[in-house]
CSV table of C-alpha atoms in Angstrom, one decimal:
chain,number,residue,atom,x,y,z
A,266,UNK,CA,81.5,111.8,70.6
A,267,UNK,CA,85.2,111.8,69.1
A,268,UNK,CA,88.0,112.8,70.7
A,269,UNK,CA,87.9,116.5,69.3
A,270,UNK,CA,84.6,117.0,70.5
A,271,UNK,CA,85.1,115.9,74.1
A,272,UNK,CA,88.0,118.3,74.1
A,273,UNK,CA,86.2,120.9,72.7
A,274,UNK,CA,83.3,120.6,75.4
A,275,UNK,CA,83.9,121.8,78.9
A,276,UNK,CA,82.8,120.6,82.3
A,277,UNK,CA,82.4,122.8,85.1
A,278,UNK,CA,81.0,122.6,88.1
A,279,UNK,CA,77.9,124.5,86.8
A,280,UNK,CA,77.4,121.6,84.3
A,281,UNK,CA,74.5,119.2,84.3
A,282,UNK,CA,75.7,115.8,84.7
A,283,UNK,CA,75.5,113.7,81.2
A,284,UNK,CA,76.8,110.4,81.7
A,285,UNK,CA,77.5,109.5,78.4
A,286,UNK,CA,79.8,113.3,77.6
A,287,UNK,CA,81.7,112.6,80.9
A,288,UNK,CA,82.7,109.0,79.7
A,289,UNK,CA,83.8,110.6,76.0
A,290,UNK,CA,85.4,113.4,77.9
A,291,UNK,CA,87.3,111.0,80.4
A,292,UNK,CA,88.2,108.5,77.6
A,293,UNK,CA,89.8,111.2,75.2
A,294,UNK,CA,92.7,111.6,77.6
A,295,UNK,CA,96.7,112.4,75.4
A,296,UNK,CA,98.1,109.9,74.2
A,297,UNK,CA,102.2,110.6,73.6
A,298,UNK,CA,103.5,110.8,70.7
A,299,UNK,CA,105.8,108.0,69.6
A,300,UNK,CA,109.9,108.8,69.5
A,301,UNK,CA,112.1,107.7,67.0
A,302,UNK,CA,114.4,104.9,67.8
A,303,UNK,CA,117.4,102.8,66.0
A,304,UNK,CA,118.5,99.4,66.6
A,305,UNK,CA,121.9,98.6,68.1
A,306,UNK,CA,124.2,97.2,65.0
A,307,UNK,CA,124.4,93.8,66.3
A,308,UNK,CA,122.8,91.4,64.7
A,309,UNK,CA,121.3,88.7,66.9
A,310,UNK,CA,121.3,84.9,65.7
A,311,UNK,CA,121.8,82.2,68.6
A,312,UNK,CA,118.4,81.8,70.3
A,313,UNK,CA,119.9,82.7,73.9
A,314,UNK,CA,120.2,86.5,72.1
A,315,UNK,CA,116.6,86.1,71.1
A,316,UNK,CA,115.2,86.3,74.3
A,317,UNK,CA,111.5,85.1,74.4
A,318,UNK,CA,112.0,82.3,72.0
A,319,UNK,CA,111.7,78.5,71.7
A,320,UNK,CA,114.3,76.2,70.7
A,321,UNK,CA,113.3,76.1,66.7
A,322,UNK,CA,113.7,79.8,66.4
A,323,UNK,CA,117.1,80.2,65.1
A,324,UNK,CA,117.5,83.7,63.4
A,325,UNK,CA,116.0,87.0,63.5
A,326,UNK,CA,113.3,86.4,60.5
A,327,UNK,CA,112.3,83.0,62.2
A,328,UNK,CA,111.5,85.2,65.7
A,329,UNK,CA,109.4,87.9,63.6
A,330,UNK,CA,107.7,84.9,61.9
A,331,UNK,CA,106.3,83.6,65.1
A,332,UNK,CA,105.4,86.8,66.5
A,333,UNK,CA,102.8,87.4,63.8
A,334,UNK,CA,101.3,84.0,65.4
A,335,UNK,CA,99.7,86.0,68.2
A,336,UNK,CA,99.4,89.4,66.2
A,337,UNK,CA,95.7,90.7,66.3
A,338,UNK,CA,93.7,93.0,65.6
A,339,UNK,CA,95.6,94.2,62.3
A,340,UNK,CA,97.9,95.8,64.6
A,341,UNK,CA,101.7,95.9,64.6
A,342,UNK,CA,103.8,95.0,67.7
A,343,UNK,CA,104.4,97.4,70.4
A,344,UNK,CA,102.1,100.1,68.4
A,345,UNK,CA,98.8,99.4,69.5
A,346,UNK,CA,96.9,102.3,70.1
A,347,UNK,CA,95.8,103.0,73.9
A,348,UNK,CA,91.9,102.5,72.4
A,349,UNK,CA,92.3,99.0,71.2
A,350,UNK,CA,93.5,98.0,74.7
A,351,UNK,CA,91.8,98.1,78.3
A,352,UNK,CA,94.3,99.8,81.5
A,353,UNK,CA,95.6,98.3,84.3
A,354,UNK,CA,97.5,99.5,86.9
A,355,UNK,CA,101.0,98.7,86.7
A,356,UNK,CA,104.1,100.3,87.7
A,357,UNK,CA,106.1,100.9,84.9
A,358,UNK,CA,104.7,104.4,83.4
A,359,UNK,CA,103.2,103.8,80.0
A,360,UNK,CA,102.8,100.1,80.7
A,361,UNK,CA,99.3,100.2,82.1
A,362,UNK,CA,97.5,98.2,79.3
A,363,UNK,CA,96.8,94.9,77.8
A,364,UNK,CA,94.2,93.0,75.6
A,365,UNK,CA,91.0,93.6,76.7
A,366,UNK,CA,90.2,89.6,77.4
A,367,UNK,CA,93.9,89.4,79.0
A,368,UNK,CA,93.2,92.2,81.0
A,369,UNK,CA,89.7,90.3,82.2
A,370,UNK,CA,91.6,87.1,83.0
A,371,UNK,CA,94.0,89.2,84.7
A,372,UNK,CA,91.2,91.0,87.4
A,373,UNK,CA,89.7,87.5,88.2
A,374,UNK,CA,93.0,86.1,88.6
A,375,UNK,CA,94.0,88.9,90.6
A,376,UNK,CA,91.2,88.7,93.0
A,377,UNK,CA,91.8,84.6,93.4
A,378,UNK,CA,95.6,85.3,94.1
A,379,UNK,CA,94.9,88.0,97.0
A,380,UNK,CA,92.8,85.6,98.8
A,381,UNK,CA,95.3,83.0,98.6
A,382,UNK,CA,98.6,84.9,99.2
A,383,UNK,CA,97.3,87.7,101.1
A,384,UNK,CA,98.7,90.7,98.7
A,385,UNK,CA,97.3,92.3,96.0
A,386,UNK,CA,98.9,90.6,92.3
A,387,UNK,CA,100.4,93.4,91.2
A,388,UNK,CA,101.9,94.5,87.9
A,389,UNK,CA,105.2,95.4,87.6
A,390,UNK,CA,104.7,96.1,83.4
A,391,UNK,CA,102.1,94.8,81.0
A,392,UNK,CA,102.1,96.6,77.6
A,393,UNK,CA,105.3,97.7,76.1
A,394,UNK,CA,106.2,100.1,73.1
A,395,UNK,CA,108.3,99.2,70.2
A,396,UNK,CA,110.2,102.3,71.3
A,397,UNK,CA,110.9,100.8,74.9
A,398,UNK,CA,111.6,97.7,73.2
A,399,UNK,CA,114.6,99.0,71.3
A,400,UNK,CA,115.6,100.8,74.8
A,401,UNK,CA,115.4,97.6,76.8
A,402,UNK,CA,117.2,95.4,73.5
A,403,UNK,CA,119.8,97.5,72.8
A,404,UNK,CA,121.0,97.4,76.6
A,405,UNK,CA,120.5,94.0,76.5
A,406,UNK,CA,122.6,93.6,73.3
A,407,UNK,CA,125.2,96.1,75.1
A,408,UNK,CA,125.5,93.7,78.5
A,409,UNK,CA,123.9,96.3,80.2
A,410,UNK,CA,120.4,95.3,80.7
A,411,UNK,CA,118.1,91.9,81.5
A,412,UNK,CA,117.0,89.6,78.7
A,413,UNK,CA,114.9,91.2,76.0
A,414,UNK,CA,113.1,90.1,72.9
A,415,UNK,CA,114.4,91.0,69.8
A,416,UNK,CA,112.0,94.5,68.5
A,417,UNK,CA,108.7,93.4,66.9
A,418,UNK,CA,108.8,89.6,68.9
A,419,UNK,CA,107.5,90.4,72.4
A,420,UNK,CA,104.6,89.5,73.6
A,421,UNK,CA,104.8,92.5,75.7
A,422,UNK,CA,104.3,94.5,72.3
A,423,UNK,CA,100.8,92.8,71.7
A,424,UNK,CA,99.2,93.5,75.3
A,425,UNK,CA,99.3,89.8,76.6
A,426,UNK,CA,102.1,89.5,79.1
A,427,UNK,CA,102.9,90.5,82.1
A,428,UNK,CA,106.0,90.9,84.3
A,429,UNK,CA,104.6,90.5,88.3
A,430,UNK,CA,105.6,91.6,91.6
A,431,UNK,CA,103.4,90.4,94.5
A,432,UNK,CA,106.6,87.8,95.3
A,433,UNK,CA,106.0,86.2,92.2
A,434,UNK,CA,109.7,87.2,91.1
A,435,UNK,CA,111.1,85.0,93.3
A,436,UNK,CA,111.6,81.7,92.4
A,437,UNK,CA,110.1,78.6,95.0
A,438,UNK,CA,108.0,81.6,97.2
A,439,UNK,CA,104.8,81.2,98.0
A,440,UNK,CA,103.6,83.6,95.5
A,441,UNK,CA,105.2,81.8,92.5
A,442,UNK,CA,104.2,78.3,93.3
A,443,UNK,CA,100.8,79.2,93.3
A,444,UNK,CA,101.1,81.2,90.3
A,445,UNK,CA,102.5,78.3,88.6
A,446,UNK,CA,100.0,75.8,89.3
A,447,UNK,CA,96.6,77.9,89.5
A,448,UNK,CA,97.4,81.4,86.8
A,449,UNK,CA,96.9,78.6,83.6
A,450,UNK,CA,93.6,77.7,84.7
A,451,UNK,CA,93.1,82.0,83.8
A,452,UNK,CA,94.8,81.6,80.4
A,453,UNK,CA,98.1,83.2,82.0
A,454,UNK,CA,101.2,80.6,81.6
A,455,UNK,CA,104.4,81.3,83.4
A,456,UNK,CA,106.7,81.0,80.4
A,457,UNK,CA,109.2,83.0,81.8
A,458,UNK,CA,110.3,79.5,83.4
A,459,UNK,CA,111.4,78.3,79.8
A,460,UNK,CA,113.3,81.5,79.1
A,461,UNK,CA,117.5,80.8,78.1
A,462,UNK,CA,117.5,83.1,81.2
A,463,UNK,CA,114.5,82.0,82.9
A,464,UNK,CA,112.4,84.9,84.4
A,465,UNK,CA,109.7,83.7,87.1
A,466,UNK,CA,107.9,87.2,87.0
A,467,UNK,CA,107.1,86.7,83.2
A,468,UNK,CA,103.4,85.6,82.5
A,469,UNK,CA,102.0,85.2,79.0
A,470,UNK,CA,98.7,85.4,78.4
A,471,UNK,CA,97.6,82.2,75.8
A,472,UNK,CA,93.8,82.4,75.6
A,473,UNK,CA,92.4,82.6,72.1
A,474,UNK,CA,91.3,86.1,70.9
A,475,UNK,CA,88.3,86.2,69.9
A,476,UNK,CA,87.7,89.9,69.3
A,477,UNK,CA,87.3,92.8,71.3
A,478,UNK,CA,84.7,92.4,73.7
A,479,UNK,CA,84.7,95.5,76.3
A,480,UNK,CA,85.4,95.0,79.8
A,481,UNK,CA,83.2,97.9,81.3
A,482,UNK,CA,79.9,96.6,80.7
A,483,UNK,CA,78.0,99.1,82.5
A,484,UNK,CA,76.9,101.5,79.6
A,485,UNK,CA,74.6,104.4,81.6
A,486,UNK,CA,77.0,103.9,85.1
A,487,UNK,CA,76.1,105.6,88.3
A,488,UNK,CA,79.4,105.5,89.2
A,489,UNK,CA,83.0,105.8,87.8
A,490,UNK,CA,86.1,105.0,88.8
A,491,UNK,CA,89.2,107.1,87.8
A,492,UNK,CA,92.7,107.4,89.0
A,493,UNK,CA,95.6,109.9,88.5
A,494,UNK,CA,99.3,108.9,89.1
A,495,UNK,CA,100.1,112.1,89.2
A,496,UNK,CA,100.3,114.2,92.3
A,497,UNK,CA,97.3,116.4,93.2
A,498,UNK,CA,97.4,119.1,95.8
A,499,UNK,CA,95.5,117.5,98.5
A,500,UNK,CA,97.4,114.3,97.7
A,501,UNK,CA,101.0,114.5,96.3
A,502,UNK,CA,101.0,110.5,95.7
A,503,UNK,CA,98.0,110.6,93.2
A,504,UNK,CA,94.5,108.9,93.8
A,505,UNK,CA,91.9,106.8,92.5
A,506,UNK,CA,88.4,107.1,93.4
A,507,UNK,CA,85.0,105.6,92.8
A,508,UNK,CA,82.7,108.7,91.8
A,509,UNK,CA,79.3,109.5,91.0
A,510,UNK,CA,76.9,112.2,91.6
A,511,UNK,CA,78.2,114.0,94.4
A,512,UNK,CA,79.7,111.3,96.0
A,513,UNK,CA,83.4,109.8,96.1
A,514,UNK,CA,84.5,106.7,97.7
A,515,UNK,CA,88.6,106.8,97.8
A,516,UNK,CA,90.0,103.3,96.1
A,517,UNK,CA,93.1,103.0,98.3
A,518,UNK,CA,94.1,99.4,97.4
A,519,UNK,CA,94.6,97.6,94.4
A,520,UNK,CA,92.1,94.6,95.3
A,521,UNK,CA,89.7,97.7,96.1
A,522,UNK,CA,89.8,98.9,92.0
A,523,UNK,CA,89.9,95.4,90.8
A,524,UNK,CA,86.6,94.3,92.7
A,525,UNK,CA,85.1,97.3,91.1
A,526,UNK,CA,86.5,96.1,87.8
A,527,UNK,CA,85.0,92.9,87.4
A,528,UNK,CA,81.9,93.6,88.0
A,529,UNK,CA,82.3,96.0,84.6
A,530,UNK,CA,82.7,99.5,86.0
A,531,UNK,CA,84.4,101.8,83.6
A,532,UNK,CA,87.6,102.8,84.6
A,533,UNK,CA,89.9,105.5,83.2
A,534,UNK,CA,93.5,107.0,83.7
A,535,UNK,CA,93.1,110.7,83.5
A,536,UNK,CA,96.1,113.3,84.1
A,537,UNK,CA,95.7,115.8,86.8
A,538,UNK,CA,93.5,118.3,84.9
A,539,UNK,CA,91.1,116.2,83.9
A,540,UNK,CA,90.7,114.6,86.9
A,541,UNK,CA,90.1,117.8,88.6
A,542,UNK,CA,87.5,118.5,85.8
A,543,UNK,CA,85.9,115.0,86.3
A,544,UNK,CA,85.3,115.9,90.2
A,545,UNK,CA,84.1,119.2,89.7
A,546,UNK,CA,81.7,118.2,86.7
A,547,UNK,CA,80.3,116.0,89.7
A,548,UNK,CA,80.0,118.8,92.0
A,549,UNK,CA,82.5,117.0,94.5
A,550,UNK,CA,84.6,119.7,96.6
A,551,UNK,CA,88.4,118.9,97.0
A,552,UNK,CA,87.7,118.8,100.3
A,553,UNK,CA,86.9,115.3,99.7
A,554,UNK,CA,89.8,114.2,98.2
A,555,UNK,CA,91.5,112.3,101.7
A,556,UNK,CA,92.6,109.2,102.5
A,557,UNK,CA,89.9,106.8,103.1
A,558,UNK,CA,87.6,109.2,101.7
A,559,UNK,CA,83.6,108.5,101.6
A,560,UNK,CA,82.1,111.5,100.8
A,561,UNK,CA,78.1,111.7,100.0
A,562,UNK,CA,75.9,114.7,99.5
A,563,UNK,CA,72.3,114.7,99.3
């Protein structure tokens, strides 16, 4: 079903429940439309103003050059469209996203790092937007703002880095040193260590792309997992849940969603409407929408 068509289709509680339509329905969720931006007039040379660059990148057209090393997909850098990635959750809003096979790495590696360190690995931003690009260069051009990549060079803009939390920002903690030695062995290297100003949060993801094989591999699912940042009114913080056929099972921790993750349950990112329309469609009552929640009719 395209996107038109889900739109066009409503759910009610009255409705039948058809698998497939609620997946197309869930999926077609807005997308924002992109804002214009300018670059600041300086014009960036010495590789310390280039940000996320080696040594032999000396100019402007060099950086460009390399970043069509890890382009893909025939996509250009920071516009990727939200369909040719897979969402995480991460904090920045808007940032939620990556490659689908960095996103995989990242669940597993997630998982490995919570039983080690104790806390979930959480994502402070993945994807990034030419748009927020400009907006993070230009302050950083300005004095104003941290290290950024020149527009069109990050690997932020093709869905395979990260910036962490978790602890993993600060250099020589716990969280970092294990980062460090065990994220490669996922495909994630910490080259935010090599940075002119290093940056111990940033994690680039180096596995080979080998096309876009989907995450959720559960194609008729009993069960769903969706999650609203924004504020409902029975819980003002927003909510992810696990839902099927009148049941819901409330995902209150990170580790919680990614253990659903990777064993391939779809997962979607639906504003406060749809999400609404999602639990009536499965003939859940608000009701169950509480902390802890594990709500099963018959």
């Amino acid at each position: 079903m395209d996107r038109s068509a889900a739109d066009a289709a409503p759910l009610g509680p009255r409705s039948g429940l058809d698998r497939r339509r609620l997946l197309s329905y869930a999926a077609a969720t807005a997308v924002a439309a992109g804002t214009a931006v300018s670059l600041d007039a300086h014009r960036a040379s010495a590789v310390s103003s280039l940000g996320e660059t080696g040594a032999s990148v000396q100019s402007v057209a060099q950086a460009l050059a390399a970043a069509q090393t890890t382009a893909w997909g025939g996509h250009s850098n920071g516009n990727i469209p939200p369909g040719a990635l897979t969402p995480v959750v991460a904090s920045v809003a808007g940032s939620g996203y990556l490659r689908t096979d960095a996103a995989r790495q990242y669940l597993a590696l997630s998982l490995a790092f919570s039983n080690a360190i104790g806390t979930p690995l959480a994502i402070t931003e993945g994807y990034r937007s030419y748009a927020r690009q400009v907006e993070y260069w230009n302050l950083y051009q300005a004095g104003k703002g941290n290290l950024a990549a020149y527009p069109g060079t990050s690997n932020h803009g093709w869905g395979i880095s990260c910036d962490f939390g978790a602890g993993v920002a600060s250099s020589g903690s716990a969280a970092k040193r294990w980062m460090d030695a065990n994220a490669p062995a996922y495909g994630w290297s910490p080259t935010g260590n090599t940075f002119s100003r290093p940056e111990p949060w940033h994690f680039d993801y180096v596995g080979n792309y080998v096309g876009d094989i989907p995450l959720d591999v559960e194609r008729d699912p009993d069960v769903v997992i969706i999650r609203t940042t924004q504020g409902l009114d029975e819980q003002q913080a927003g909510y992810t849940a696990l839902v099927g056929l009148h049941s819901l099972r409330h995902l209150s921790s990170l580790d919680m969603i990614n253990s659903m993750r990777v064993i391939g349950t779809p997962y979607y990112e639906l504003d406060r409407g749809r999400f609404y329309d999602v639990i009536n469609s499965m003939g859940i009552p608000r009701s169950a929408l509480t902390p802890d929640a594990d709500y099963f009719r018959r």
